[in-house]
Coordinates of C-alpha atoms and ligand atoms in Angstrom, one line a residue:
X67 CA 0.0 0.0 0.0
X68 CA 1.5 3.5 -0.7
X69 CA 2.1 5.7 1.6
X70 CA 0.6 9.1 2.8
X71 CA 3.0 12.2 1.9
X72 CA 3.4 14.5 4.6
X73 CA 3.6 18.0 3.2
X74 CA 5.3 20.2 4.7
X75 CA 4.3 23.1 2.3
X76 CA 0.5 22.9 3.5
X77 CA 0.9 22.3 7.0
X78 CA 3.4 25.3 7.2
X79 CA 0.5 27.6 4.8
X80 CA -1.9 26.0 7.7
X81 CA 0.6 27.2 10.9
X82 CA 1.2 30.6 9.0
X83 CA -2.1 31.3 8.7
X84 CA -2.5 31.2 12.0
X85 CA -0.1 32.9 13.2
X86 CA -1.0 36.0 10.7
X87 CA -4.0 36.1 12.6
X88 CA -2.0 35.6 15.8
X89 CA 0.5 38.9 14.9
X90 CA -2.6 40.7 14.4
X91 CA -3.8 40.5 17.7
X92 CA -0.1 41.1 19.1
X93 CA 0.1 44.6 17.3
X94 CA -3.6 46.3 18.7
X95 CA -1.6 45.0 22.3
X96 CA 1.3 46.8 20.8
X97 CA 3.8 44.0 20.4
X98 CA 5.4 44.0 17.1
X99 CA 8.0 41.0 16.6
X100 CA 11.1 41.6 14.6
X101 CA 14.0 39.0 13.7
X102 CA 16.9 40.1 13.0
X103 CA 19.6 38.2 10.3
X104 CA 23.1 38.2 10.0
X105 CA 25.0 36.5 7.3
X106 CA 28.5 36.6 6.8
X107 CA 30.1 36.0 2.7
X108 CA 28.3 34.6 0.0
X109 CA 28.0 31.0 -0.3
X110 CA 24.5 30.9 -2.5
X111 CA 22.9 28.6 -0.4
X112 CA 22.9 30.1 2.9
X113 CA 22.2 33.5 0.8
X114 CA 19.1 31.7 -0.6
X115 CA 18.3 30.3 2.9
X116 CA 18.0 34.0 4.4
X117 CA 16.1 35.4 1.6
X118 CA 13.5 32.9 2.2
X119 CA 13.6 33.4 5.9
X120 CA 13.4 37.2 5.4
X121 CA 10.6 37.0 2.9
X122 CA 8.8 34.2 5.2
X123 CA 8.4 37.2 7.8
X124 CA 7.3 40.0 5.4
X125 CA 4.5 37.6 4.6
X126 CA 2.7 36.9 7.8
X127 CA 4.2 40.4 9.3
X128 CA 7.3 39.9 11.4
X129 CA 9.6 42.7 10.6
X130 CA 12.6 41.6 9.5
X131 CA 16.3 42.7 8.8
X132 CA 19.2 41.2 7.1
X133 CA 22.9 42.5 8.0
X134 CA 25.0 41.3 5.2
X135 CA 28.9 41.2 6.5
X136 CA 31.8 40.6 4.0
X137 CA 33.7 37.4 4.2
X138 CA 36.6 38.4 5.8
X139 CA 34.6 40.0 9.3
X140 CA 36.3 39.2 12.4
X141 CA 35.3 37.0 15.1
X142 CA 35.1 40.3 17.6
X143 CA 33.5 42.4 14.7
X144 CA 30.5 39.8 14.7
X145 CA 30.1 39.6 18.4
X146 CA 29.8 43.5 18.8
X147 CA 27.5 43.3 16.5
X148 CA 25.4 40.7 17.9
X149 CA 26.0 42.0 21.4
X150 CA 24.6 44.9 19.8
X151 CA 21.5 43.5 18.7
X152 CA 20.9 41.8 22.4
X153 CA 20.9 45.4 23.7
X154 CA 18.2 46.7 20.8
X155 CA 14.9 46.2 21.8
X156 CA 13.2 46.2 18.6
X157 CA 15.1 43.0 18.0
X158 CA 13.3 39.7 19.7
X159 CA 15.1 37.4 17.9
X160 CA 19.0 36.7 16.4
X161 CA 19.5 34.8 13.9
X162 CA 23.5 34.2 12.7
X163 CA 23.4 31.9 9.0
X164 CA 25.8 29.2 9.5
X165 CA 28.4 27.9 8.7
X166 CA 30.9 31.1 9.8
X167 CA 33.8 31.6 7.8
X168 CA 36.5 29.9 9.2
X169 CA 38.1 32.6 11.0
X170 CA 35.2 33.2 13.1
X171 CA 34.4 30.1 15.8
X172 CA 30.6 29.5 15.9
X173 CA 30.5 28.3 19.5
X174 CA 31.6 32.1 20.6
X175 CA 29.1 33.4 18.1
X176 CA 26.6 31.3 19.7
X177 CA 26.9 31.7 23.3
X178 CA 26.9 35.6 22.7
X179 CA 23.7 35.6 21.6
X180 CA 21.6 36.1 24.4
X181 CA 19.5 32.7 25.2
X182 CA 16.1 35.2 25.2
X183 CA 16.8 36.1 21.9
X184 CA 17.9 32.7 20.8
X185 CA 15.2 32.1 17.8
X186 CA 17.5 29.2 16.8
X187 CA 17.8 26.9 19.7
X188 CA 21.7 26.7 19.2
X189 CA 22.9 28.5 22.9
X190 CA 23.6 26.0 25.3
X191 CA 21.6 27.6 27.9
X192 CA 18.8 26.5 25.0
X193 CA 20.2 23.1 24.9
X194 CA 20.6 22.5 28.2
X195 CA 16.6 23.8 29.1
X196 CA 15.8 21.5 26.2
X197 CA 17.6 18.5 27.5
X198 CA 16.1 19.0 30.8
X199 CA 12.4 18.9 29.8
X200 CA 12.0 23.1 30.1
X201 CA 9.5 25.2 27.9
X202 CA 12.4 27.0 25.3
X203 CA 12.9 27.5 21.8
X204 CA 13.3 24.2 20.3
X205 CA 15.6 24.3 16.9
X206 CA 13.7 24.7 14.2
X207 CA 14.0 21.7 12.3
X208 CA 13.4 19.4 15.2
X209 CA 10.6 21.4 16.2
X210 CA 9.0 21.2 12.3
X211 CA 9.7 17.3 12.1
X212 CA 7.8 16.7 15.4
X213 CA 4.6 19.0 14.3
X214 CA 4.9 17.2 11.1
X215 CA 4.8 13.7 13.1
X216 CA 1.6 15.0 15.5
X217 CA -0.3 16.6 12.6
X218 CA -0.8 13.0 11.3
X219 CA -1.7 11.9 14.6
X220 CA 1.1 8.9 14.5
X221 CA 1.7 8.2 18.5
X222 CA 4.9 8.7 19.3
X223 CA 5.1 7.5 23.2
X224 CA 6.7 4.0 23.0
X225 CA 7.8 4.4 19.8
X226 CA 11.3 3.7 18.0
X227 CA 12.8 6.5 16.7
X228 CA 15.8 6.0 14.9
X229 CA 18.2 8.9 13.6
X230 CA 20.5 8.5 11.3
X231 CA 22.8 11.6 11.3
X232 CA 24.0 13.5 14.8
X233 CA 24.7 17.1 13.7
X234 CA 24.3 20.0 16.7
X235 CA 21.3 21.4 14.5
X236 CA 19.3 18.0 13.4
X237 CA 20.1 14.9 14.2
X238 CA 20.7 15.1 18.1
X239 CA 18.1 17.7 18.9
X240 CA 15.8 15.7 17.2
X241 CA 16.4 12.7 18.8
X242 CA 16.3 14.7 22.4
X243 CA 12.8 16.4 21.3
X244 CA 11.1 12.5 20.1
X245 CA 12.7 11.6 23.7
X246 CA 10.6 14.0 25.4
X247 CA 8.1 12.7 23.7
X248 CA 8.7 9.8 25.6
X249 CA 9.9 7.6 22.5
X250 CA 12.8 5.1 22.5
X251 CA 15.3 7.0 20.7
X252 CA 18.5 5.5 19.0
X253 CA 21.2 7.3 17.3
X254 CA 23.2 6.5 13.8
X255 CA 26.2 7.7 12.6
X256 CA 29.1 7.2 10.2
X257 CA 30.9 5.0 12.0
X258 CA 27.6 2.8 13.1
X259 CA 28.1 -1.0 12.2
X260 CA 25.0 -3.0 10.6
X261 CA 23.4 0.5 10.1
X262 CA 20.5 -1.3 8.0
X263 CA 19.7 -3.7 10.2
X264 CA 19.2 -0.9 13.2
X265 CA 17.2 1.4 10.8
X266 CA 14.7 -1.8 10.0
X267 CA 14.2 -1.6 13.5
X268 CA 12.7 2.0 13.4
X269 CA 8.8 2.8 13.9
X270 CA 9.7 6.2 12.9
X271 CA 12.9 6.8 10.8
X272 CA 14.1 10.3 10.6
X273 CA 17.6 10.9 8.2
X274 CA 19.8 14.1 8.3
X275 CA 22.8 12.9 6.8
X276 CA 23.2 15.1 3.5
X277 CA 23.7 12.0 1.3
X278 CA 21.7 11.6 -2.0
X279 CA 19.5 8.4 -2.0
X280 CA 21.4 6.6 1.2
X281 CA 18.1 5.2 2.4
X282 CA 16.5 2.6 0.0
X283 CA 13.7 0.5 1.1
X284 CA 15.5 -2.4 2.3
X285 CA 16.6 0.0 5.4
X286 CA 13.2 0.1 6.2
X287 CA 10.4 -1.6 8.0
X288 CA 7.4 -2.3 6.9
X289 CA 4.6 0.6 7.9
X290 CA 7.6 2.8 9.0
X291 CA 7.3 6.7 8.6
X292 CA 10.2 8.0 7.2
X293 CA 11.3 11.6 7.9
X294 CA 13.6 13.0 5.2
X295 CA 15.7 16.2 5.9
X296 CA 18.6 15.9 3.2
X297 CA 18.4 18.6 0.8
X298 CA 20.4 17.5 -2.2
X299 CA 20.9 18.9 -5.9
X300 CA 20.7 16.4 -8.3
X301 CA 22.7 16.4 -11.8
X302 CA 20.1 18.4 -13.2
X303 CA 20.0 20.8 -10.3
X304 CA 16.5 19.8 -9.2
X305 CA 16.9 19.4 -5.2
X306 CA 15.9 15.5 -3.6
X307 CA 16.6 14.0 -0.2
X308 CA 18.6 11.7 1.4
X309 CA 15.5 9.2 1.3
X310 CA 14.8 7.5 -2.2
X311 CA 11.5 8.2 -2.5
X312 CA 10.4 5.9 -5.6
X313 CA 12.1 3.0 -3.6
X314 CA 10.7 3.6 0.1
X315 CA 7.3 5.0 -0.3
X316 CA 5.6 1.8 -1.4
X317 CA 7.0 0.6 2.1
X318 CA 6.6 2.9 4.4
X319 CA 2.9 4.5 5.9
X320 CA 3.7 8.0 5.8
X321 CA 7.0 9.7 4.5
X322 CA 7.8 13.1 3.8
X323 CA 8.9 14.4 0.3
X324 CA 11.8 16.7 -0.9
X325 CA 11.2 19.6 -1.6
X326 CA 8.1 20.7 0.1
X327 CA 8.7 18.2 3.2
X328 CA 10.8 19.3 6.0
X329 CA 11.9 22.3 4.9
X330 CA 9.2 25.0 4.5
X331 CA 8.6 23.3 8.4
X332 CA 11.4 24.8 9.6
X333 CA 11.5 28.3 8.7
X334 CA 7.7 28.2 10.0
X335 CA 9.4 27.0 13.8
X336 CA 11.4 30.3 13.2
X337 CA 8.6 32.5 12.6
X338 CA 7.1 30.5 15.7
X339 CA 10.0 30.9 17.8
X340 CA 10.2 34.6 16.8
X341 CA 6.8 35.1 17.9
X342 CA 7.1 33.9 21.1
X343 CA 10.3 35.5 21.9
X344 CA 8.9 38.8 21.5
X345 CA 6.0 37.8 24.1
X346 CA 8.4 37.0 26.3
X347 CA 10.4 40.2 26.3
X348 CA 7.8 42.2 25.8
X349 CA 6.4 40.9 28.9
X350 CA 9.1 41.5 30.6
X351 CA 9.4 44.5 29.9
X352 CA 6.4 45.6 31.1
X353 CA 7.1 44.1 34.4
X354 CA 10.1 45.6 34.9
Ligands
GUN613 N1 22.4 26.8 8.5 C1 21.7 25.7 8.1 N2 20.6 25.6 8.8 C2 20.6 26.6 9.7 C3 19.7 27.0 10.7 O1 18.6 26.4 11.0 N3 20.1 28.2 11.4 C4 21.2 28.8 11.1 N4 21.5 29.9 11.9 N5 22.1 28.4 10.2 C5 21.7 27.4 9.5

């Protein structure tokens, strides 16, 4: 039997939607969220991942603002900046692109960022709230891939989760955030031995690996949903994931497609987590 396509694309319409109507209500209380963007040099992609981000706000009506910052910016030129943008209070969220140039050593980047503005979920203050069970702002692609999960209604509790890929951004938050959920997380990597045996093991497979076609549909069970965050360019330049699609959607229940899976998901958790961190400092302000 095939299996039912999660679209990311609708859902993420669906969530904007609602939060249009959401920032609506936020400006008569006079709370108007604004995320602010900081690239540094020009690799096309991550250019191409802040435009969308940027144009994701205009949109629904988060202001938004892009700092572009040539190549060769130093590490202590990027955090006065960002230190900068904790003190402005028109900003409620920071956003650095990654990857940095080389000269410039992300963790420093990160932890400068202050955790109330963190719109990313990469600080370890984040991390660590995350990892303990606390209300924070869960990475945006973790958070996507678990809406994406509940708006199907597949239970989670109980579950096998297996994640094949452990980056800082995907694979490990995700795997914390299904573990919350109270699912039986495990973790694969590169150097994992019998990878396709422990993947056929998965009642809910979720692959963040950045490899074109790795997972075929013998590393998969039977009725499995298949969560597929590679973004690859084919030959022809047309993007696919790190799932095979025509090979594992006959076998799985649900799986998600690329493009118009996982990703329009995750700059939706952004606008989410943007949203929320202006409610919280705005709050607070009014408090203090
Ligand atoms: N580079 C690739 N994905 C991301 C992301 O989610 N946030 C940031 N800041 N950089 C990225």
């Amino acid at each position: 039997m095939a299996a039912t396509v999660i679209w990311g694309n609708e859902l993420a319409s669906k969530f904007r939607e609602e939060m249009k109507l959401e920032l609506e209500g936020l400006k008569k209380e006079g709370i108007e969220p604004g995320l602010t963007v900081v690239i540094v040099g020009e690799d096309p992609a991550s250019k191409s991942y802040v435009k969308a981000k940027s144009k994701a706000c205009e949109q629904i009506g988060i202001r938004s603002k892009v700092i572009e910052l040539p190549a060769d910016t130093t590490e202590q030129e990027l955090v006065t900046i960002v230190q900068s943008l904790n003190k402005d209070e028109t900003v409620h969220g920071i956003l650095v692109q990654l990857p940095l140039p080389k000269q410039i050593r992300e963790e420093v980047i990160i932890e400068t960022i202050s955790p109330e503005k963190d719109v990313d979920g990469f600080h370890p203050t984040t991390i660590g709230k995350m990892l303990t069970g606390q209300d924070t702002f869960f990475p945006c692609t973790p958070f996507g891939i678990v809406k994406m999960v509940q708006s199907q209604n597949i239970p989670i509790e109980g579950k096998h989760v297996v994640v094949v890929g452990r980056s800082n951004i995907v694979g490990k938050p995700v795997g914390q955030l299904f573990l919350n959920e109270n699912a039986t997380v495990t973790y694969c990597h590169s150097r994992t031995k019998n990878l396709k045996e422990i993947t056929r093991q998965a009642d809910i497979l979720i692959v963040a690996v950045g490899r074109i076609h790795m997972i075929t549909a013998e590393y998969v069970k039977e009725g499995a949903v298949v969560i597929d965050v590679g973004v690859n360019r084919k030959d022809d330049g047309k993007l696919t994931g790190d799932v095979d699609f025509a090979s594992v959607e006959p076998v799985a229940s649900y799986i998600t497609p690329v493009p118009k899976g996982v990703g329009p998901m995750t700059i939706t958790m952004l606008l989410h987590n943007t949203i929320k961190a202006a409610r919280l400092l705005e709050q607070k302000e009014r408090i203090s």
